[in-house]
Amino acid sequence: MGVCLHAGDADTMPPLKLQHQDYFLTDQQVVSVAERHPQPVFPLHHHEFDELVIVWRGNGLHLWNDVPYRITCGDLFYVNARDRHSYESVNGLELDNILFMRDRLRLPADWPALLPGSGVAQPERYWRLSMLGMDALRCKVDALAQESMKSDPISLQLAEALLLQLALLLQRYRHRPDSAELADAQQMDLLMLALRGSIATPFQLEAFCARHQLTPRTLRALFKQQTGMSISQYLRQLRLCNAMALLRHGRGSIGEVAAACGFEDSNYFSVVFNRAFGVAPRDYRQRFQG
Ligand code: RM4
Ligand code: NI
């Protein structure tokens, strides 16, 4: 885009208007991906299309309808055709623009809710993505970029279906920029740390969540989604593995090992251990300590 506006020009000249023919293959195409790795400085402009902006890395200044945002990885903007924006003082900024023509959307979906349009206030169109979400989105955007390079009828529909999936994933993984809510990845890190610290003592999910302002139900679901286990299954595995190590190398009695691994009752511990490993704790120890 060999156009270059200098600071003052924006006041005197109408901003650049990006035309759909320059970014879409045909008049049927609904969506197209403009990868900007990097995103260079780009002058004030508006568009004939709407765009979703996902920032992957680096930083820069995003001036959006005169409001400055110091952007960095995980930022998400729902930019409308008539919004005016520019990128300045960029520093290794990498982002993807998912460009779409709202009036070409055909699939029956609640598009206005999924892709907030000009009726929605600007602060409601700026979000943050969790790290976990960024991984999930990366693949989806890549698939969409591939599909939107083709213009046969199947690719057209597939691309719109991928846009729908992407819009839904954004709803799942975005959160309010100012919310105290921790990103998923951080929630998981905190929880893992707490579980390791809770091998010998009971772990109370409710209390943990209250301390960190998390929601037990969401955290349980996130844990399951990430690990394929429930929190209590995992904690039990942690305890049993710890018990194994203590039996192999330690000198404590079975009762002491049980207590060190969060089992109040050593008989119950033996039953659980036996069920998990097919050998009683006492016999297991014998194998190593004779
Ligand atoms: C530019 C910049 C603009 C976008 C166009 C398609 O590099 O990211 O915001 O509208 O690409
Ligand atoms: Ni733009």
Short mmCIF file of C-alpha atoms and ligand atoms in Angstrom, two decimals:
data_model
loop_
_atom_site.label_atom_id
_atom_site.label_comp_id
_atom_site.label_asym_id
_atom_site.label_seq_id
_atom_site.Cartn_x
_atom_site.Cartn_y
_atom_site.Cartn_z
CA MET A 1 0.00 0.00 0.00
CA GLY A 2 2.41 2.74 -1.06
CA VAL A 3 0.27 5.37 0.65
CA CYS A 4 1.80 7.37 3.42
CA LEU A 5 -0.05 9.94 5.46
CA HIS A 6 1.86 12.18 7.82
CA ALA A 7 0.50 13.16 11.18
CA GLY A 8 -1.20 16.40 10.13
CA ASP A 9 -2.67 15.06 6.89
CA ALA A 10 -5.33 13.12 8.73
CA ASP A 11 -7.04 16.37 9.68
CA THR A 12 -7.13 17.76 6.17
CA MET A 13 -7.47 14.68 3.97
CA PRO A 14 -10.24 12.08 4.13
CA PRO A 15 -8.71 8.90 5.44
CA LEU A 16 -7.82 6.10 3.09
CA LYS A 17 -10.71 3.75 2.39
CA LEU A 18 -9.65 0.15 1.80
CA GLN A 19 -11.67 -1.39 -1.05
CA HIS A 20 -13.07 -4.89 -0.94
CA GLN A 21 -11.75 -5.75 -4.45
CA ASP A 22 -8.23 -5.38 -3.12
CA TYR A 23 -8.71 -7.92 -0.35
CA PHE A 24 -11.38 -10.37 -1.54
CA LEU A 25 -10.99 -12.74 -4.47
CA THR A 26 -14.56 -12.49 -5.78
CA ASP A 27 -17.86 -10.77 -5.05
CA GLN A 28 -19.11 -13.94 -3.37
CA GLN A 29 -16.26 -14.32 -0.96
CA VAL A 30 -17.38 -13.69 2.62
CA VAL A 31 -14.10 -13.81 4.48
CA SER A 32 -10.43 -13.34 3.84
CA VAL A 33 -7.37 -13.38 6.09
CA ALA A 34 -4.73 -10.65 5.89
CA GLU A 35 -1.75 -11.91 7.87
CA ARG A 36 0.50 -9.15 9.11
CA HIS A 37 3.67 -10.79 10.40
CA PRO A 38 4.84 -8.12 10.92
CA GLN A 39 2.27 -5.38 10.92
CA PRO A 40 4.17 -2.29 9.77
CA VAL A 41 3.17 1.26 10.60
CA PHE A 42 -0.11 1.79 8.73
CA PRO A 43 -1.88 5.10 8.14
CA LEU A 44 -5.33 6.11 9.26
CA HIS A 45 -8.00 4.30 7.24
CA HIS A 46 -11.44 2.80 7.19
CA HIS A 47 -12.78 -0.09 5.11
CA GLU A 48 -15.55 -1.47 2.96
CA PHE A 49 -15.40 -4.55 5.18
CA ASP A 50 -15.36 -5.34 8.87
CA GLU A 51 -12.27 -6.83 10.45
CA LEU A 52 -11.38 -8.94 13.43
CA VAL A 53 -7.90 -8.20 14.69
CA ILE A 54 -6.02 -10.81 16.74
CA VAL A 55 -2.63 -9.73 18.05
CA TRP A 56 -0.13 -12.59 18.41
CA ARG A 57 3.11 -10.92 19.47
CA GLY A 58 5.16 -7.74 19.77
CA ASN A 59 3.59 -4.40 20.50
CA GLY A 60 2.51 -1.18 18.90
CA LEU A 61 0.20 1.75 19.23
CA HIS A 62 -3.26 1.16 17.82
CA LEU A 63 -5.19 4.38 17.32
CA TRP A 64 -8.82 3.42 16.99
CA ASN A 65 -11.36 6.18 16.45
CA ASP A 66 -8.86 8.50 18.15
CA VAL A 67 -8.55 6.28 21.21
CA PRO A 68 -4.98 4.99 21.74
CA TYR A 69 -4.39 1.35 22.73
CA ARG A 70 -0.88 0.08 23.48
CA ILE A 71 -1.47 -3.33 21.99
CA THR A 72 0.33 -6.62 22.58
CA CYS A 73 -0.21 -10.38 22.37
CA GLY A 74 -3.71 -11.54 23.24
CA ASP A 75 -5.51 -8.35 22.25
CA LEU A 76 -8.67 -8.77 20.21
CA PHE A 77 -10.53 -6.01 18.37
CA TYR A 78 -13.81 -6.16 16.53
CA VAL A 79 -13.22 -3.32 14.05
CA ASN A 80 -16.15 -2.14 11.94
CA ALA A 81 -16.01 -0.94 8.38
CA ARG A 82 -16.53 2.69 9.33
CA ASP A 83 -14.12 2.77 12.26
CA ARG A 84 -10.97 4.76 11.57
CA HIS A 85 -7.76 3.30 12.80
CA SER A 86 -4.00 3.26 12.32
CA TYR A 87 -0.89 1.52 13.65
CA GLU A 88 2.04 3.53 14.93
CA SER A 89 5.35 2.97 16.73
CA VAL A 90 5.27 -0.75 16.10
CA ASN A 91 7.82 -3.08 17.61
CA GLY A 92 7.83 -6.65 16.28
CA LEU A 93 4.04 -6.41 16.06
CA GLU A 94 2.37 -9.51 14.58
CA LEU A 95 -1.33 -9.73 14.01
CA ASP A 96 -3.95 -11.31 11.78
CA ASN A 97 -6.85 -9.43 10.24
CA ILE A 98 -9.88 -11.56 9.53
CA LEU A 99 -11.74 -9.46 7.00
CA PHE A 100 -15.40 -10.16 6.33
CA MET A 101 -18.32 -8.74 4.39
CA ARG A 102 -21.22 -8.71 6.81
CA ASP A 103 -23.92 -8.63 4.11
CA ARG A 104 -22.52 -11.76 2.47
CA LEU A 105 -22.92 -13.94 5.56
CA ARG A 106 -25.34 -16.77 4.70
CA LEU A 107 -25.16 -19.38 7.45
CA PRO A 108 -28.01 -19.16 9.94
CA ALA A 109 -26.27 -17.95 13.09
CA ASP A 110 -26.66 -15.08 15.49
CA TRP A 111 -24.03 -13.09 13.62
CA PRO A 112 -24.71 -9.71 15.27
CA ALA A 113 -24.01 -11.28 18.67
CA LEU A 114 -21.02 -13.25 17.41
CA LEU A 115 -19.42 -10.40 15.51
CA PRO A 116 -20.49 -7.17 17.22
CA GLY A 117 -21.15 -4.49 14.65
CA SER A 118 -21.38 -0.72 14.52
CA GLY A 119 -24.34 -0.71 16.94
CA VAL A 120 -22.04 -1.91 19.71
CA ALA A 121 -19.99 0.63 21.68
CA GLN A 122 -16.26 0.56 21.10
CA PRO A 123 -15.24 -0.53 24.64
CA GLU A 124 -17.46 -3.58 24.14
CA ARG A 125 -15.48 -4.48 21.05
CA TYR A 126 -12.10 -4.71 22.74
CA TRP A 127 -11.22 -7.95 24.56
CA ARG A 128 -8.30 -10.00 25.82
CA LEU A 129 -7.63 -13.61 24.89
CA SER A 130 -6.28 -16.21 27.27
CA MET A 131 -3.03 -17.97 26.33
CA LEU A 132 -4.90 -21.23 26.15
CA GLY A 133 -7.35 -19.64 23.77
CA MET A 134 -4.59 -18.32 21.57
CA ASP A 135 -3.39 -21.86 20.89
CA ALA A 136 -6.85 -23.01 19.92
CA LEU A 137 -7.39 -19.95 17.73
CA ARG A 138 -4.05 -20.19 15.96
CA CYS A 139 -5.05 -23.42 14.17
CA LYS A 140 -8.49 -22.09 13.33
CA VAL A 141 -7.11 -18.90 11.78
CA ASP A 142 -4.57 -20.92 9.77
CA ALA A 143 -7.31 -23.19 8.45
CA LEU A 144 -9.41 -20.17 7.55
CA ALA A 145 -6.47 -18.48 5.82
CA GLN A 146 -5.94 -21.61 3.69
CA GLU A 147 -9.60 -22.01 2.81
CA SER A 148 -10.16 -18.38 1.95
CA MET A 149 -7.49 -18.52 -0.74
CA LYS A 150 -9.82 -20.65 -2.86
CA SER A 151 -13.00 -19.49 -4.54
CA ASP A 152 -14.88 -22.66 -5.52
CA PRO A 153 -18.39 -23.02 -4.01
CA ILE A 154 -17.33 -25.54 -1.38
CA SER A 155 -14.42 -23.42 -0.22
CA LEU A 156 -16.71 -20.41 0.05
CA GLN A 157 -19.04 -22.26 2.38
CA LEU A 158 -16.24 -23.91 4.30
CA ALA A 159 -14.61 -20.55 4.88
CA GLU A 160 -17.83 -19.15 6.27
CA ALA A 161 -18.23 -22.22 8.50
CA LEU A 162 -14.68 -21.69 9.77
CA LEU A 163 -15.47 -18.04 10.46
CA LEU A 164 -18.45 -19.19 12.51
CA GLN A 165 -16.23 -21.57 14.49
CA LEU A 166 -13.67 -18.87 15.01
CA ALA A 167 -16.30 -16.40 16.22
CA LEU A 168 -17.57 -19.01 18.70
CA LEU A 169 -14.07 -19.82 19.94
CA LEU A 170 -13.48 -16.13 20.49
CA GLN A 171 -16.56 -16.04 22.72
CA ARG A 172 -15.20 -18.96 24.68
CA TYR A 173 -11.70 -17.63 25.22
CA ARG A 174 -12.04 -13.87 25.42
CA HIS A 175 -12.43 -11.96 28.64
CA ARG A 176 -12.89 -8.36 29.67
CA PRO A 177 -9.57 -6.49 29.64
CA ASP A 178 -10.15 -5.01 33.08
CA SER A 179 -11.58 -8.09 34.77
CA ALA A 180 -9.61 -9.44 37.69
CA GLU A 181 -10.30 -12.85 36.24
CA LEU A 182 -7.11 -14.80 35.58
CA ALA A 183 -6.38 -16.19 32.15
CA ASP A 184 -7.03 -19.94 31.87
CA ALA A 185 -3.37 -20.83 31.64
CA GLN A 186 -2.61 -18.97 34.85
CA GLN A 187 -5.57 -20.57 36.61
CA MET A 188 -4.16 -23.97 35.69
CA ASP A 189 -0.68 -23.06 36.91
CA LEU A 190 -2.02 -21.84 40.23
CA LEU A 191 -4.14 -24.93 40.67
CA MET A 192 -1.31 -27.33 39.82
CA LEU A 193 0.91 -25.62 42.34
CA ALA A 194 -1.76 -25.81 45.01
CA LEU A 195 -2.38 -29.51 44.32
CA ARG A 196 1.32 -30.32 44.69
CA GLY A 197 1.32 -28.43 47.94
CA SER A 198 -1.64 -30.46 49.12
CA ILE A 199 -0.31 -34.00 48.96
CA ALA A 200 -0.26 -34.41 52.73
CA THR A 201 -3.26 -32.26 53.55
CA PRO A 202 -6.83 -32.16 52.30
CA PHE A 203 -7.38 -29.94 49.28
CA GLN A 204 -10.46 -27.75 49.39
CA LEU A 205 -11.34 -26.53 45.94
CA GLU A 206 -13.99 -24.12 47.22
CA ALA A 207 -11.55 -22.42 49.58
CA PHE A 208 -8.85 -22.30 46.92
CA CYS A 209 -11.28 -20.70 44.47
CA ALA A 210 -12.52 -18.20 47.04
CA ARG A 211 -8.93 -17.15 47.76
CA HIS A 212 -8.15 -16.56 44.11
CA GLN A 213 -11.56 -15.33 42.98
CA LEU A 214 -12.14 -18.27 40.68
CA THR A 215 -15.27 -20.27 39.97
CA PRO A 216 -15.12 -23.94 41.02
CA ARG A 217 -17.37 -25.11 38.24
CA THR A 218 -15.34 -23.37 35.52
CA LEU A 219 -12.07 -24.52 36.99
CA ARG A 220 -13.25 -28.14 37.18
CA ALA A 221 -14.29 -27.99 33.54
CA LEU A 222 -11.05 -26.35 32.48
CA PHE A 223 -9.01 -28.95 34.34
CA LYS A 224 -10.94 -31.79 32.75
CA GLN A 225 -10.60 -30.24 29.31
CA GLN A 226 -6.85 -29.77 29.72
CA THR A 227 -5.91 -33.02 31.44
CA GLY A 228 -8.64 -35.52 30.68
CA MET A 229 -8.96 -36.21 34.44
CA SER A 230 -10.94 -34.75 37.28
CA ILE A 231 -9.08 -32.74 39.91
CA SER A 232 -9.60 -35.43 42.54
CA GLN A 233 -8.39 -38.20 40.22
CA TYR A 234 -5.24 -36.23 39.59
CA LEU A 235 -4.67 -35.47 43.24
CA ARG A 236 -5.06 -39.14 44.05
CA GLN A 237 -2.47 -40.02 41.40
CA LEU A 238 -0.10 -37.43 42.80
CA ARG A 239 -0.51 -38.89 46.29
CA LEU A 240 -0.04 -42.46 45.17
CA CYS A 241 3.08 -41.62 43.18
CA ASN A 242 4.43 -39.82 46.18
CA ALA A 243 3.64 -42.86 48.32
CA MET A 244 5.56 -45.07 45.90
CA ALA A 245 8.62 -42.88 46.17
CA LEU A 246 8.43 -42.87 49.96
CA LEU A 247 8.04 -46.64 50.10
CA ARG A 248 11.03 -47.15 47.86
CA HIS A 249 13.41 -44.77 49.51
CA GLY A 250 11.98 -43.78 52.88
CA ARG A 251 12.15 -45.39 56.30
CA GLY A 252 8.76 -44.35 57.69
CA SER A 253 6.12 -46.89 58.65
CA ILE A 254 3.23 -47.61 56.30
CA GLY A 255 1.06 -45.48 58.57
CA GLU A 256 3.49 -42.59 58.27
CA VAL A 257 3.67 -42.92 54.51
CA ALA A 258 -0.13 -42.95 54.39
CA ALA A 259 -0.32 -39.80 56.52
CA ALA A 260 2.36 -38.06 54.45
CA CYS A 261 0.24 -38.71 51.40
CA GLY A 262 -3.00 -37.40 52.80
CA PHE A 263 -4.56 -40.71 53.95
CA GLU A 264 -5.74 -40.63 57.55
CA ASP A 265 -6.42 -44.32 57.66
CA SER A 266 -3.55 -46.59 56.71
CA ASN A 267 -5.83 -49.56 55.98
CA TYR A 268 -7.76 -47.52 53.51
CA PHE A 269 -4.45 -46.33 52.03
CA SER A 270 -3.38 -49.96 51.54
CA VAL A 271 -6.62 -50.79 49.76
CA VAL A 272 -6.33 -47.83 47.39
CA PHE A 273 -2.65 -48.50 46.74
CA ASN A 274 -3.31 -52.14 46.07
CA ARG A 275 -6.16 -51.34 43.72
CA ALA A 276 -4.02 -48.87 41.78
CA PHE A 277 -0.81 -50.88 41.48
CA GLY A 278 -1.87 -54.46 42.12
CA VAL A 279 0.46 -54.81 45.08
CA ALA A 280 0.14 -53.97 48.78
CA PRO A 281 2.36 -51.13 50.09
CA ARG A 282 4.20 -53.50 52.40
CA ASP A 283 5.06 -55.91 49.56
CA TYR A 284 6.00 -53.07 47.28
CA ARG A 285 8.49 -51.81 49.85
CA GLN A 286 9.93 -55.31 50.29
CA ARG A 287 10.86 -55.38 46.62
CA PHE A 288 13.19 -52.46 47.09
CA GLN A 289 14.25 -52.62 50.66
CA GLY A 290 14.34 -56.41 51.15
C1 RM4 B 1 -3.33 -3.41 7.10
C2 RM4 B 1 -3.85 -3.03 8.47
C3 RM4 B 1 -5.26 -2.59 8.35
C4 RM4 B 1 -6.09 -3.61 7.61
C5 RM4 B 1 -5.48 -3.97 6.29
C6 RM4 B 1 -6.22 -5.08 5.59
O1 RM4 B 1 -2.01 -3.82 7.16
O2 RM4 B 1 -3.74 -4.14 9.33
O3 RM4 B 1 -5.86 -2.36 9.60
O4 RM4 B 1 -7.37 -3.06 7.43
O5 RM4 B 1 -4.14 -4.38 6.49
NI NI B 2 -7.94 -1.77 9.17
#
